[in-house]
């Protein structure tokens, strides 16, 4: 990755933070204004705590809504060399593409590496894949666990599956006892990161940077294992293929026709918000099923984002300070959780009391369960050695194409993965990358 050249600045530590917070870099002198691009709900309220702690720094939050339009605008400003904000929010899977523009500051030259120890290990690997340059500060995460309708499982006499073998058996039981009207689970065929997270949990590697070139293995052994497993259940009619986040899926889940799903830490909030009173109190969360019984819980991650400082920023020291405060201070982490549902990347943040509040959603919807305990365990079980590639947007869209062909019987699971690999590699080379 191309490293942006920055002036080395010694950032002195200060004890002016909250007692439970790490010592943050010393704030620069004089009045400073920062512009921050983010899609986090309520972030404008969160930054008031930062401005109170650092009165000479004013923060303007610009919410562009996230998604393609946000990335397009940011990419345009980075390539143009003008118009970029001081700080921007970028998802982990898209970070390599932006780093390769040379438009992001290397935060290792600004002391960011001193804060590695405060984050869950795998999240730092996402922002510093070579262990040297630091292109962002981890913000939020999406470790995987299984959510399930506890009342539904009890109705059909199945225990909460702890292994994938138990999951497949339970799926067959639910199908048989319901006459095929109820599915234990659902395969998200239009979201590559969901599928990749399941393979990630098995140690699957999709990309690896090798100097100035890349190695891509979308059809790796873990991916083949996971896809063949789910396709077998699909063929038997034991799991569905409803598209994620659609009314069809929520209606089925609310009616007790889909009894479980593998969801990221931000997923339970979607159930509480979308299902409201339908099956409220019936849902619970448990560890992701494991391939080997009795093994230490391993998980993957879907989603999550980071905060970058752009090379164009004229206030990089303040921007780094803000990014660290936003993701390590108890004040900010608590507000980001209550206002935006962001599951923290901070190791200490995983244990904050506010995440364990059973009187508020999503825990309230999940029968008062401490969801944070399940997802904190999942986060600490995510494999550190996982990388993304700059052409991930194409990989995401092409996955849907191959899964559609597989579900229509035109391709076997292995053939679908091979096609995904071949077409994505062709696109990567077209974009100018050396890939093998």
PDB file of C-alpha atoms in Angstrom, residues 142-304:
ATOM      1  CA  UNK A 142     -19.924  -7.288  13.578  1.00  0.00           C
ATOM      2  CA  UNK A 143     -18.764 -10.577  15.124  1.00  0.00           C
ATOM      3  CA  UNK A 144     -21.027 -13.541  14.395  1.00  0.00           C
ATOM      4  CA  UNK A 145     -23.317 -15.430  16.762  1.00  0.00           C
ATOM      5  CA  UNK A 146     -26.547 -17.346  16.274  1.00  0.00           C
ATOM      6  CA  UNK A 147     -29.892 -15.748  17.098  1.00  0.00           C
ATOM      7  CA  UNK A 148     -32.807 -18.121  17.532  1.00  0.00           C
ATOM      8  CA  UNK A 149     -36.488 -18.253  18.448  1.00  0.00           C
ATOM      9  CA  UNK A 150     -36.307 -20.110  21.746  1.00  0.00           C
ATOM     10  CA  UNK A 151     -40.037 -20.754  21.902  1.00  0.00           C
ATOM     11  CA  UNK A 152     -39.967 -22.103  18.350  1.00  0.00           C
ATOM     12  CA  UNK A 153     -37.126 -24.518  19.049  1.00  0.00           C
ATOM     13  CA  UNK A 154     -38.912 -25.808  22.148  1.00  0.00           C
ATOM     14  CA  UNK A 155     -42.126 -26.236  20.156  1.00  0.00           C
ATOM     15  CA  UNK A 156     -40.383 -28.657  17.819  1.00  0.00           C
ATOM     16  CA  UNK A 157     -38.370 -30.332  20.553  1.00  0.00           C
ATOM     17  CA  UNK A 158     -34.880 -29.368  19.401  1.00  0.00           C
ATOM     18  CA  UNK A 159     -32.020 -28.159  21.575  1.00  0.00           C
ATOM     19  CA  UNK A 160     -29.916 -25.118  20.719  1.00  0.00           C
ATOM     20  CA  UNK A 161     -27.314 -26.482  18.252  1.00  0.00           C
ATOM     21  CA  UNK A 162     -23.724 -26.230  19.451  1.00  0.00           C
ATOM     22  CA  UNK A 163     -22.175 -27.780  16.338  1.00  0.00           C
ATOM     23  CA  UNK A 164     -22.985 -27.583  12.643  1.00  0.00           C
ATOM     24  CA  UNK A 165     -23.808 -31.293  12.656  1.00  0.00           C
ATOM     25  CA  UNK A 166     -26.379 -30.651  15.386  1.00  0.00           C
ATOM     26  CA  UNK A 167     -27.694 -27.707  13.380  1.00  0.00           C
ATOM     27  CA  UNK A 168     -28.292 -29.870  10.305  1.00  0.00           C
ATOM     28  CA  UNK A 169     -30.058 -32.526  12.402  1.00  0.00           C
ATOM     29  CA  UNK A 170     -32.231 -29.913  14.100  1.00  0.00           C
ATOM     30  CA  UNK A 171     -33.100 -28.424  10.696  1.00  0.00           C
ATOM     31  CA  UNK A 172     -34.340 -31.800   9.456  1.00  0.00           C
ATOM     32  CA  UNK A 173     -36.391 -32.280  12.627  1.00  0.00           C
ATOM     33  CA  UNK A 174     -38.093 -28.895  12.304  1.00  0.00           C
ATOM     34  CA  UNK A 175     -38.904 -29.571   8.656  1.00  0.00           C
ATOM     35  CA  UNK A 176     -40.395 -32.975   9.450  1.00  0.00           C
ATOM     36  CA  UNK A 177     -42.455 -31.864  12.448  1.00  0.00           C
ATOM     37  CA  UNK A 178     -43.774 -28.722  10.757  1.00  0.00           C
ATOM     38  CA  UNK A 179     -44.628 -30.431   7.490  1.00  0.00           C
ATOM     39  CA  UNK A 180     -42.131 -28.199   5.722  1.00  0.00           C
ATOM     40  CA  UNK A 181     -43.880 -24.986   6.790  1.00  0.00           C
ATOM     41  CA  UNK A 182     -41.094 -23.879   9.124  1.00  0.00           C
ATOM     42  CA  UNK A 183     -37.365 -23.539   8.423  1.00  0.00           C
ATOM     43  CA  UNK A 184     -34.690 -23.666  11.085  1.00  0.00           C
ATOM     44  CA  UNK A 185     -32.515 -21.187   9.211  1.00  0.00           C
ATOM     45  CA  UNK A 186     -31.998 -19.079   6.130  1.00  0.00           C
ATOM     46  CA  UNK A 187     -29.129 -18.672   3.649  1.00  0.00           C
ATOM     47  CA  UNK A 188     -28.343 -15.083   2.637  1.00  0.00           C
ATOM     48  CA  UNK A 189     -27.471 -15.566  -1.025  1.00  0.00           C
ATOM     49  CA  UNK A 190     -27.057 -11.881  -1.865  1.00  0.00           C
ATOM     50  CA  UNK A 191     -24.538 -10.880   0.803  1.00  0.00           C
ATOM     51  CA  UNK A 192     -21.005 -12.112   0.213  1.00  0.00           C
ATOM     52  CA  UNK A 193     -19.706 -10.750   3.561  1.00  0.00           C
ATOM     53  CA  UNK A 194     -22.280 -12.903   5.416  1.00  0.00           C
ATOM     54  CA  UNK A 195     -21.009 -16.018   3.674  1.00  0.00           C
ATOM     55  CA  UNK A 196     -17.380 -14.962   4.034  1.00  0.00           C
ATOM     56  CA  UNK A 197     -17.861 -14.484   7.778  1.00  0.00           C
ATOM     57  CA  UNK A 198     -18.943 -18.122   8.103  1.00  0.00           C
ATOM     58  CA  UNK A 199     -15.838 -19.263   6.234  1.00  0.00           C
ATOM     59  CA  UNK A 200     -13.743 -16.782   8.239  1.00  0.00           C
ATOM     60  CA  UNK A 201     -14.885 -18.588  11.393  1.00  0.00           C
ATOM     61  CA  UNK A 202     -13.406 -21.793   9.969  1.00  0.00           C
ATOM     62  CA  UNK A 203     -10.081 -20.083   9.258  1.00  0.00           C
ATOM     63  CA  UNK A 204     -10.875 -19.358   5.617  1.00  0.00           C
ATOM     64  CA  UNK A 205      -8.593 -16.894   3.821  1.00  0.00           C
ATOM     65  CA  UNK A 206      -9.845 -15.102   0.701  1.00  0.00           C
ATOM     66  CA  UNK A 207      -6.976 -12.695   0.044  1.00  0.00           C
ATOM     67  CA  UNK A 208      -3.356 -12.220   0.942  1.00  0.00           C
ATOM     68  CA  UNK A 209      -1.097  -9.343   0.034  1.00  0.00           C
ATOM     69  CA  UNK A 210       2.317 -10.440  -1.249  1.00  0.00           C
ATOM     70  CA  UNK A 211       4.484  -7.373  -1.714  1.00  0.00           C
ATOM     71  CA  UNK A 212       2.990  -5.445  -4.618  1.00  0.00           C
ATOM     72  CA  UNK A 213       0.847  -8.380  -5.734  1.00  0.00           C
ATOM     73  CA  UNK A 214      -2.111 -10.314  -4.359  1.00  0.00           C
ATOM     74  CA  UNK A 215      -3.201 -13.909  -3.894  1.00  0.00           C
ATOM     75  CA  UNK A 216      -6.944 -14.469  -4.168  1.00  0.00           C
ATOM     76  CA  UNK A 217      -8.652 -17.716  -3.104  1.00  0.00           C
ATOM     77  CA  UNK A 218     -12.403 -17.194  -3.053  1.00  0.00           C
ATOM     78  CA  UNK A 219     -12.781 -20.940  -3.589  1.00  0.00           C
ATOM     79  CA  UNK A 220     -10.696 -21.866  -0.539  1.00  0.00           C
ATOM     80  CA  UNK A 221     -11.386 -25.124   1.363  1.00  0.00           C
ATOM     81  CA  UNK A 222     -13.349 -23.398   4.132  1.00  0.00           C
ATOM     82  CA  UNK A 223     -15.559 -21.633   1.591  1.00  0.00           C
ATOM     83  CA  UNK A 224     -16.253 -24.950  -0.119  1.00  0.00           C
ATOM     84  CA  UNK A 225     -17.032 -26.628   3.200  1.00  0.00           C
ATOM     85  CA  UNK A 226     -19.462 -23.899   4.251  1.00  0.00           C
ATOM     86  CA  UNK A 227     -21.248 -23.579   0.906  1.00  0.00           C
ATOM     87  CA  UNK A 228     -21.694 -27.316   0.392  1.00  0.00           C
ATOM     88  CA  UNK A 229     -23.026 -27.642   3.928  1.00  0.00           C
ATOM     89  CA  UNK A 230     -25.672 -24.957   3.439  1.00  0.00           C
ATOM     90  CA  UNK A 231     -26.534 -26.091  -0.093  1.00  0.00           C
ATOM     91  CA  UNK A 232     -27.221 -29.584   1.263  1.00  0.00           C
ATOM     92  CA  UNK A 233     -29.779 -28.148   3.700  1.00  0.00           C
ATOM     93  CA  UNK A 234     -31.275 -25.945   0.993  1.00  0.00           C
ATOM     94  CA  UNK A 235     -31.765 -28.935  -1.330  1.00  0.00           C
ATOM     95  CA  UNK A 236     -33.506 -30.844   1.451  1.00  0.00           C
ATOM     96  CA  UNK A 237     -35.803 -27.890   2.114  1.00  0.00           C
ATOM     97  CA  UNK A 238     -34.521 -27.501   5.669  1.00  0.00           C
ATOM     98  CA  UNK A 239     -33.410 -23.856   5.337  1.00  0.00           C
ATOM     99  CA  UNK A 240     -34.769 -21.020   3.239  1.00  0.00           C
ATOM    100  CA  UNK A 241     -33.193 -18.485   0.912  1.00  0.00           C
ATOM    101  CA  UNK A 242     -35.156 -15.324   1.672  1.00  0.00           C
ATOM    102  CA  UNK A 243     -33.242 -12.139   0.958  1.00  0.00           C
ATOM    103  CA  UNK A 244     -31.854 -10.356   3.992  1.00  0.00           C
ATOM    104  CA  UNK A 245     -33.507  -7.191   5.318  1.00  0.00           C
ATOM    105  CA  UNK A 246     -36.616  -7.653   3.186  1.00  0.00           C
ATOM    106  CA  UNK A 247     -40.249  -7.682   4.306  1.00  0.00           C
ATOM    107  CA  UNK A 248     -40.402 -11.332   3.222  1.00  0.00           C
ATOM    108  CA  UNK A 249     -37.702 -12.265   5.702  1.00  0.00           C
ATOM    109  CA  UNK A 250     -39.072 -10.182   8.572  1.00  0.00           C
ATOM    110  CA  UNK A 251     -42.603 -11.476   8.007  1.00  0.00           C
ATOM    111  CA  UNK A 252     -41.363 -15.061   8.101  1.00  0.00           C
ATOM    112  CA  UNK A 253     -39.273 -14.475  11.236  1.00  0.00           C
ATOM    113  CA  UNK A 254     -42.149 -12.648  12.933  1.00  0.00           C
ATOM    114  CA  UNK A 255     -44.559 -15.457  12.106  1.00  0.00           C
ATOM    115  CA  UNK A 256     -42.267 -18.130  13.521  1.00  0.00           C
ATOM    116  CA  UNK A 257     -41.521 -19.578  10.074  1.00  0.00           C
ATOM    117  CA  UNK A 258     -37.753 -18.978  10.351  1.00  0.00           C
ATOM    118  CA  UNK A 259     -36.347 -19.972  13.718  1.00  0.00           C
ATOM    119  CA  UNK A 260     -32.684 -18.984  13.599  1.00  0.00           C
ATOM    120  CA  UNK A 261     -30.071 -16.975  11.769  1.00  0.00           C
ATOM    121  CA  UNK A 262     -26.359 -16.256  11.929  1.00  0.00           C
ATOM    122  CA  UNK A 263     -26.170 -12.558  12.693  1.00  0.00           C
ATOM    123  CA  UNK A 264     -23.517  -9.939  13.351  1.00  0.00           C
ATOM    124  CA  UNK A 265     -23.509  -8.022  16.637  1.00  0.00           C
ATOM    125  CA  UNK A 266     -25.585  -5.286  15.039  1.00  0.00           C
ATOM    126  CA  UNK A 267     -28.174  -7.823  13.850  1.00  0.00           C
ATOM    127  CA  UNK A 268     -30.283  -8.114  17.044  1.00  0.00           C
ATOM    128  CA  UNK A 269     -31.118  -4.423  16.771  1.00  0.00           C
ATOM    129  CA  UNK A 270     -32.664  -5.158  13.387  1.00  0.00           C
ATOM    130  CA  UNK A 271     -34.878  -7.838  14.903  1.00  0.00           C
ATOM    131  CA  UNK A 272     -36.060  -5.544  17.669  1.00  0.00           C
ATOM    132  CA  UNK A 273     -36.721  -2.685  15.272  1.00  0.00           C
ATOM    133  CA  UNK A 274     -38.303  -4.693  12.457  1.00  0.00           C
ATOM    134  CA  UNK A 275     -40.331  -7.286  14.369  1.00  0.00           C
ATOM    135  CA  UNK A 276     -41.411  -4.953  17.205  1.00  0.00           C
ATOM    136  CA  UNK A 277     -44.032  -6.933  19.160  1.00  0.00           C
ATOM    137  CA  UNK A 278     -44.029  -9.974  16.859  1.00  0.00           C
ATOM    138  CA  UNK A 279     -42.247 -12.807  18.714  1.00  0.00           C
ATOM    139  CA  UNK A 280     -40.860 -10.225  21.157  1.00  0.00           C
ATOM    140  CA  UNK A 281     -39.268 -11.926  24.121  1.00  0.00           C
ATOM    141  CA  UNK A 282     -38.968 -15.232  22.290  1.00  0.00           C
ATOM    142  CA  UNK A 283     -35.541 -14.646  20.770  1.00  0.00           C
ATOM    143  CA  UNK A 284     -32.157 -15.438  22.263  1.00  0.00           C
ATOM    144  CA  UNK A 285     -28.521 -15.452  21.098  1.00  0.00           C
ATOM    145  CA  UNK A 286     -25.943 -18.229  21.409  1.00  0.00           C
ATOM    146  CA  UNK A 287     -22.436 -18.983  20.238  1.00  0.00           C
ATOM    147  CA  UNK A 288     -21.988 -19.628  16.540  1.00  0.00           C
ATOM    148  CA  UNK A 289     -22.190 -23.410  15.933  1.00  0.00           C
ATOM    149  CA  UNK A 290     -18.735 -24.966  15.713  1.00  0.00           C
ATOM    150  CA  UNK A 291     -17.401 -27.593  13.341  1.00  0.00           C
ATOM    151  CA  UNK A 292     -15.750 -29.482  16.187  1.00  0.00           C
ATOM    152  CA  UNK A 293     -17.628 -30.282  19.391  1.00  0.00           C
ATOM    153  CA  UNK A 294     -16.108 -28.830  22.534  1.00  0.00           C
ATOM    154  CA  UNK A 295     -13.686 -26.558  20.709  1.00  0.00           C
ATOM    155  CA  UNK A 296     -12.961 -22.980  21.697  1.00  0.00           C
ATOM    156  CA  UNK A 297     -15.572 -20.733  20.119  1.00  0.00           C
ATOM    157  CA  UNK A 298     -14.406 -19.396  16.782  1.00  0.00           C
ATOM    158  CA  UNK A 299     -16.242 -16.707  14.892  1.00  0.00           C
ATOM    159  CA  UNK A 300     -16.123 -14.490  11.834  1.00  0.00           C
ATOM    160  CA  UNK A 301     -17.138 -10.893  11.286  1.00  0.00           C
ATOM    161  CA  UNK A 302     -19.665  -9.164   9.048  1.00  0.00           C
ATOM    162  CA  UNK A 303     -19.486  -5.408   8.793  1.00  0.00           C
ATOM    163  CA  UNK A 304     -17.959  -2.883  11.091  1.00  0.00           C
TER     164      UNK A 304
END
